[in-house]
Amino acid sequence: TRTWEGDDREVLLKQSYHRDDEVPFIDDLARHFTDPRYIRIGDRPLFFIYRPGHIPDAQATLQRWRQIFRDRHGIDPLIFMAQAFGNEDPRAFGLDGAIEFPPHKVFNKVADSKRLMRMLDSKFSGLVHTYDDVIDVATADPTPDFPLIRTVFPGWDNDARRPGRGTIVANATPEKFRRWLEWAMEHAKTHPIFEESFVCINAWNEWTEGAYLEPDVHFGAAYLNTVARAVFGVANTAVAPRLSVLLVGHDTLKHGAQVLLGEIGKILVNRFGCKVSYLLKSEGWVDAPTGHLTSLYESLGPTQVIDPADPRLPGHLAKLHGKGFDFALTNTTVAGAFVPHLKHAGFTVVSLVHELRGLIDSYGLAGAAHDISSHADRLIFPSEVVRDSFLELTGAAKGVPEIMPQGLYKTSLLSRPAGDGGLRARLNIPDKARLVINMGYSDQRKGIDRFIATAMTICAARDDVWFVWVGPAAPEATAWHMPDVARAGLADRIRLTGAWEEDVGQFYAAADVFFLSSREDPFPSVVMEALALGLPVVGYAGTGGCDRLIQRHGRLVSATDPLAAAKAIAALLDAAPEMRRLATTRRRAEIAANYRFDTYCFELLRRFQPDLAKVSVVVPNYNYQRYIGARLESIFNQTLPVFETIVLDDASPDASLNEIRKVAEAQQRRIDLVVNEVNSGSPFPQWRKGVARATGDYVWIAEADDLADPGFLATLARRMAQTGAAIGFCDSRQIDENGERLGDSYKPYLNEIEPGRFDSAFDMAGQEFLARFLSVKNVILNVSGVLFHREILAAAIDAVGPGLDLFGVAGDWRLYIEICAMGGRVVYEPAALNSHRRHSISVTHALSVGRHLDELEAMQVLAMMTVNIDPGTR
């Protein structure tokens, strides 16, 4: 048809369907299907039909076609349809799946935006949609319960075909296309088609529809380069890609070490922006049963299950190493069998060792322990007792041994609201009763016999105490110990849950004492979890690495005294309320301050890269829905792992919050989002709040409308670390409200003071920098292009005080003067790694000329009062 979409009013060449044509038609298709270049899924060719609705009696016809394929050619193709013209479900035609064909299915859900555009043709009667709206609709479309291949397009404008009445998608850019394409790729990974991941692009060369990847005059090869970067993970700069870590474990059973490996992966990916891949030992592998960790691992990165003796292992490791995975973290002694292979493949290896000697001996892991000792670059132990036990077995290690407790990964326990969520009522435990709990797998190693014996002793002596063990029941618990409880008539007051609970926090919140009855426990997370909710802990001396922590915040008792635990528990239950309250606060504070899991994970990364800078990013936002998504992406794409991203929204009236959450979720990044109920009226209260929340060594105040190159943080952090600088800043390019380039550098403005000085890098004492440059004008023109030493910035903010909030234009200049006066060094990077957005209406433009000049003069006077200024500078 003349208009191509299938409108039958102007037919150019009629298509008919005849039975006699079916065999030659299928023979011809089979000729193509057997070509080695043809796309197949497994051994099945993939075939698309654009409009199956045009095929008479489609289900019966397609069934005949499939039979002919099988009978004549032994081929069983996968036949998909395009989602178009109201037909979206392939099952209605007996097809195997569907492929999106945007703009079909999208445009009818997107508003016409002509009224928002500056139209040059007053007679234009077509439709105009914005590319952002199209992406929003396409990515919000729910995933159906049949196979669906997502499709993206780089742009759309078919006005060449329909002059004055076409459909146009406005404001498409390679950057926006990248965001949509990467979303589609992530969706394809999590929603594979017959176990393979596909994404389509419309199109390669649809020039008359404005949908093409081929290079053009305007964007050059940008769209093709964008596809390459999305597919191969290449950053938009020559700087090295993001840090990549191979996480090595042994199975996905929901036990402590395996859960820890999953939590480490979550922090590395969701907080720090690293890439991870998992390598798991095939022996004992459990394939994704309910409650196990396979799906978690696979959601974080590619997961390979292979035995250390498998001849395919060297090839797999070589492939990973070629993709930039230089670092490997082994998580258990069992995984130690991989360590020699990892070293041979060129990895730097850090091995976490959690096991004490008893477990190593009982599971026959001495060989794997020697592999770790002989080959790993670093060995991380949670406590001295675990280190000493391990090295007693293996002898002196080749690598560096260190003590590093892993910290609390269930951070929500620290902020959990008061109350047990109705747990006591659900378990029929009286409100005034005292509750003692333990948690884990209830076997002899964890001391189920000790727990039951102590519980029976206390319950026989007093009727106000209940005992609950939370976790899966071992055979010895159900076969031997619980029958004793029943015979004593205590089955109501001494219980096993028999399985993991979804919300263990409610048990901690409901309890009065945590009783760690273990015989051997290297550094149990449950102790930190209990203390995070203020519970005192009773444990046995010599059990493992938590002795000191238990001694400070509970009672450590002798394992040779059968009544010692019962006496300690009773004493804690009977402690005065005021003493319990004070101790609760002290316990929670210790865990919050000294057992941060994100800090533990970052320190693990530093074992691979000792000079890794710990940067907190503070993003003040007000009414920047239009820009905040791209800003966050420029932060998430930094080659330096970002320790934390703190987004401060100053009561924005637009949809900024939705955009912030949407982008963070799409990028799989966890942020700290803080929302003001009332606008603060100045950017500096937000700066102050962000710096107070930050815990990194450095702070980047990344304003919500600016952008940064991927290498921004890595470059400035490296320069600052070399000299211990307080401030590092770079040159900036300038862009307008629409992202159009206004200028490539501020150097002409900066060099007015000393010609050529800002053409090259420098490192300068702060007072000299103040005397030569900041005394004349603010040469650090955009705070987004600055990296601060956090403690020095915090001290400068405190020194300036509330007066900082009164500045209309020179507040940042005031802080730079304060930092330089305090003696901090300044480093400058001449590369324009920051993009400064210049708005036609800004704070500077809105300020009255008189007030503007008053602030500038005040800064010059302050500089002259602070340092000696030479006559020429004056």
Coordinates of N, CA and C in Angstrom, one line a residue, residues 326-401:
D326 N 39.8 -8.2 37.3 CA 41.2 -8.4 37.8 C 41.3 -8.9 39.2
F327 N 40.1 -8.7 40.0 CA 40.1 -9.0 41.4 C 39.1 -10.1 41.7
A328 N 39.5 -11.0 42.6 CA 38.6 -12.1 43.1 C 38.6 -12.1 44.6
L329 N 37.3 -12.3 45.1 CA 37.1 -12.4 46.6 C 36.5 -13.8 46.8
T330 N 37.3 -14.6 47.5 CA 36.8 -15.9 47.9 C 36.2 -15.8 49.3
N331 N 35.0 -16.5 49.5 CA 34.2 -16.2 50.7 C 34.3 -17.2 51.8
T332 N 34.8 -18.4 51.5 CA 34.8 -19.5 52.5 C 36.1 -20.3 52.2
T333 N 36.4 -21.1 53.2 CA 37.5 -22.0 53.1 C 37.2 -23.0 52.0
V334 N 35.9 -23.4 51.8 CA 35.5 -24.4 50.8 C 36.0 -23.8 49.4
A335 N 35.7 -22.5 49.2 CA 36.1 -21.8 47.9 C 37.6 -21.7 47.7
G336 N 38.4 -22.0 48.8 CA 39.8 -21.9 48.6 C 40.4 -22.8 47.5
A337 N 39.6 -23.9 47.1 CA 40.1 -24.7 46.1 C 40.3 -24.0 44.7
F338 N 39.5 -22.8 44.6 CA 39.7 -22.0 43.4 C 40.9 -21.1 43.4
V339 N 41.5 -20.9 44.5 CA 42.5 -19.8 44.7 C 43.7 -20.1 43.8
P340 N 44.3 -21.3 43.7 CA 45.5 -21.4 42.8 C 45.1 -21.2 41.3
H341 N 43.9 -21.6 40.9 CA 43.5 -21.3 39.5 C 43.3 -19.8 39.3
L342 N 42.8 -19.1 40.3 CA 42.6 -17.7 40.1 C 43.9 -16.9 40.0
K343 N 44.9 -17.3 40.8 CA 46.2 -16.7 40.7 C 46.9 -17.0 39.4
H344 N 46.7 -18.2 38.9 CA 47.3 -18.6 37.6 C 46.7 -17.8 36.5
A345 N 45.4 -17.4 36.6 CA 44.7 -16.6 35.6 C 45.0 -15.1 35.7
G346 N 45.8 -14.7 36.7 CA 46.2 -13.3 36.8 C 45.4 -12.5 37.8
F347 N 44.5 -13.1 38.6 CA 43.7 -12.3 39.5 C 44.5 -12.0 40.8
T348 N 44.2 -10.8 41.3 CA 44.5 -10.5 42.7 C 43.5 -11.1 43.6
V349 N 43.9 -11.9 44.6 CA 42.9 -12.7 45.4 C 42.9 -12.3 46.8
V350 N 41.7 -11.9 47.3 CA 41.5 -11.7 48.8 C 40.6 -12.8 49.2
S351 N 41.0 -13.5 50.3 CA 40.2 -14.7 50.8 C 39.7 -14.3 52.2
L352 N 38.3 -14.4 52.3 CA 37.7 -14.3 53.6 C 37.7 -15.7 54.2
V353 N 38.1 -15.8 55.5 CA 38.1 -17.1 56.2 C 37.2 -16.9 57.4
H354 N 36.1 -17.7 57.5 CA 35.2 -17.6 58.6 C 35.2 -18.8 59.5
E355 N 35.9 -19.9 59.0 CA 35.7 -21.2 59.7 C 36.8 -21.4 60.8
L356 N 36.4 -21.9 61.9 CA 37.3 -22.4 62.9 C 37.8 -23.8 62.6
R357 N 38.8 -24.2 63.4 CA 39.5 -25.5 63.1 C 38.6 -26.7 63.2
G358 N 37.6 -26.7 64.1 CA 36.7 -27.8 64.2 C 35.9 -28.0 63.0
L359 N 35.4 -27.0 62.4 CA 34.6 -27.2 61.2 C 35.5 -27.5 60.0
I360 N 36.7 -26.9 59.9 CA 37.6 -27.3 58.8 C 38.0 -28.8 58.9
D361 N 38.3 -29.3 60.0 CA 38.6 -30.7 60.2 C 37.4 -31.6 59.9
S362 N 36.2 -31.2 60.4 CA 35.1 -32.1 60.2 C 34.6 -32.2 58.8
Y363 N 34.8 -31.2 58.0 CA 34.4 -31.2 56.6 C 35.6 -31.5 55.6
G364 N 36.7 -31.8 56.2 CA 37.9 -32.2 55.3 C 38.4 -31.1 54.4
L365 N 38.5 -29.9 55.0 CA 38.9 -28.7 54.2 C 40.3 -28.3 54.4
A366 N 41.1 -29.2 54.9 CA 42.5 -28.8 55.2 C 43.3 -28.4 53.9
G367 N 43.0 -29.2 52.8 CA 43.6 -28.9 51.5 C 43.2 -27.5 51.0
A368 N 42.0 -27.2 51.1 CA 41.5 -25.9 50.6 C 42.1 -24.8 51.5
A369 N 42.3 -25.0 52.8 CA 42.9 -24.0 53.6 C 44.3 -23.8 53.2
H370 N 45.1 -24.9 52.9 CA 46.4 -24.7 52.4 C 46.5 -24.0 51.1
D371 N 45.5 -24.2 50.2 CA 45.5 -23.4 49.0 C 45.4 -21.9 49.2
I372 N 44.5 -21.6 50.2 CA 44.4 -20.1 50.5 C 45.7 -19.6 51.1
S373 N 46.2 -20.3 52.1 CA 47.5 -19.9 52.7 C 48.6 -19.7 51.8
S374 N 48.7 -20.6 50.8 CA 49.8 -20.6 49.9 C 49.7 -19.7 48.7
H375 N 48.5 -19.2 48.4 CA 48.3 -18.5 47.1 C 47.6 -17.1 47.3
A376 N 46.8 -16.9 48.2 CA 46.0 -15.7 48.3 C 46.9 -14.5 48.6
D377 N 46.5 -13.3 48.1 CA 47.3 -12.1 48.3 C 47.0 -11.6 49.7
R378 N 45.8 -11.7 50.2 CA 45.4 -11.2 51.5 C 44.4 -12.2 52.1
L379 N 44.5 -12.4 53.4 CA 43.6 -13.3 54.1 C 42.9 -12.4 55.2
I380 N 41.6 -12.4 55.1 CA 40.8 -11.6 56.0 C 40.0 -12.5 57.0
F381 N 40.3 -12.3 58.3 CA 39.7 -13.1 59.4 C 38.8 -12.2 60.2
P382 N 37.6 -12.7 60.7 CA 36.7 -11.8 61.5 C 37.3 -11.6 62.9
S383 N 38.2 -12.4 63.4 CA 38.7 -12.2 64.7 C 40.0 -12.9 64.9
E384 N 40.7 -12.6 66.0 CA 42.0 -13.2 66.3 C 41.9 -14.7 66.4
V385 N 40.8 -15.1 67.1 CA 40.7 -16.6 67.3 C 40.6 -17.4 66.1
V386 N 39.9 -16.8 65.0 CA 39.8 -17.5 63.8 C 41.1 -17.5 63.0
R387 N 41.8 -16.3 63.1 CA 43.2 -16.3 62.4 C 44.1 -17.3 63.1
D388 N 44.2 -17.3 64.4 CA 45.1 -18.2 65.0 C 44.8 -19.6 64.8
S389 N 43.5 -20.0 64.8 CA 43.1 -21.3 64.5 C 43.5 -21.8 63.1
F390 N 43.3 -20.9 62.1 CA 43.6 -21.2 60.7 C 45.1 -21.3 60.5
L391 N 45.9 -20.4 61.0 CA 47.4 -20.4 60.8 C 48.1 -21.5 61.6
E392 N 47.5 -21.9 62.6 CA 48.0 -23.1 63.4 C 47.9 -24.3 62.5
L393 N 46.9 -24.4 61.6 CA 46.7 -25.5 60.7 C 47.7 -25.4 59.5
T394 N 47.7 -24.2 58.9 CA 48.4 -24.0 57.6 C 49.8 -23.6 57.7
G395 N 50.2 -23.1 58.9 CA 51.5 -22.4 59.0 C 51.4 -21.0 58.5
A396 N 52.5 -20.3 58.4 CA 52.6 -18.9 58.0 C 52.0 -18.8 56.6
A397 N 51.2 -17.7 56.4 CA 50.6 -17.5 55.1 C 51.5 -16.7 54.2
K398 N 51.4 -17.0 52.9 CA 52.2 -16.2 51.9 C 51.7 -14.8 51.8
G399 N 50.3 -14.6 51.9 CA 49.7 -13.3 51.8 C 49.6 -12.6 53.1
V400 N 49.1 -11.4 53.1 CA 49.0 -10.6 54.3 C 47.7 -11.0 55.1
P401 N 47.8 -11.4 56.4 CA 46.7 -11.7 57.2 C 46.2 -10.5 57.9

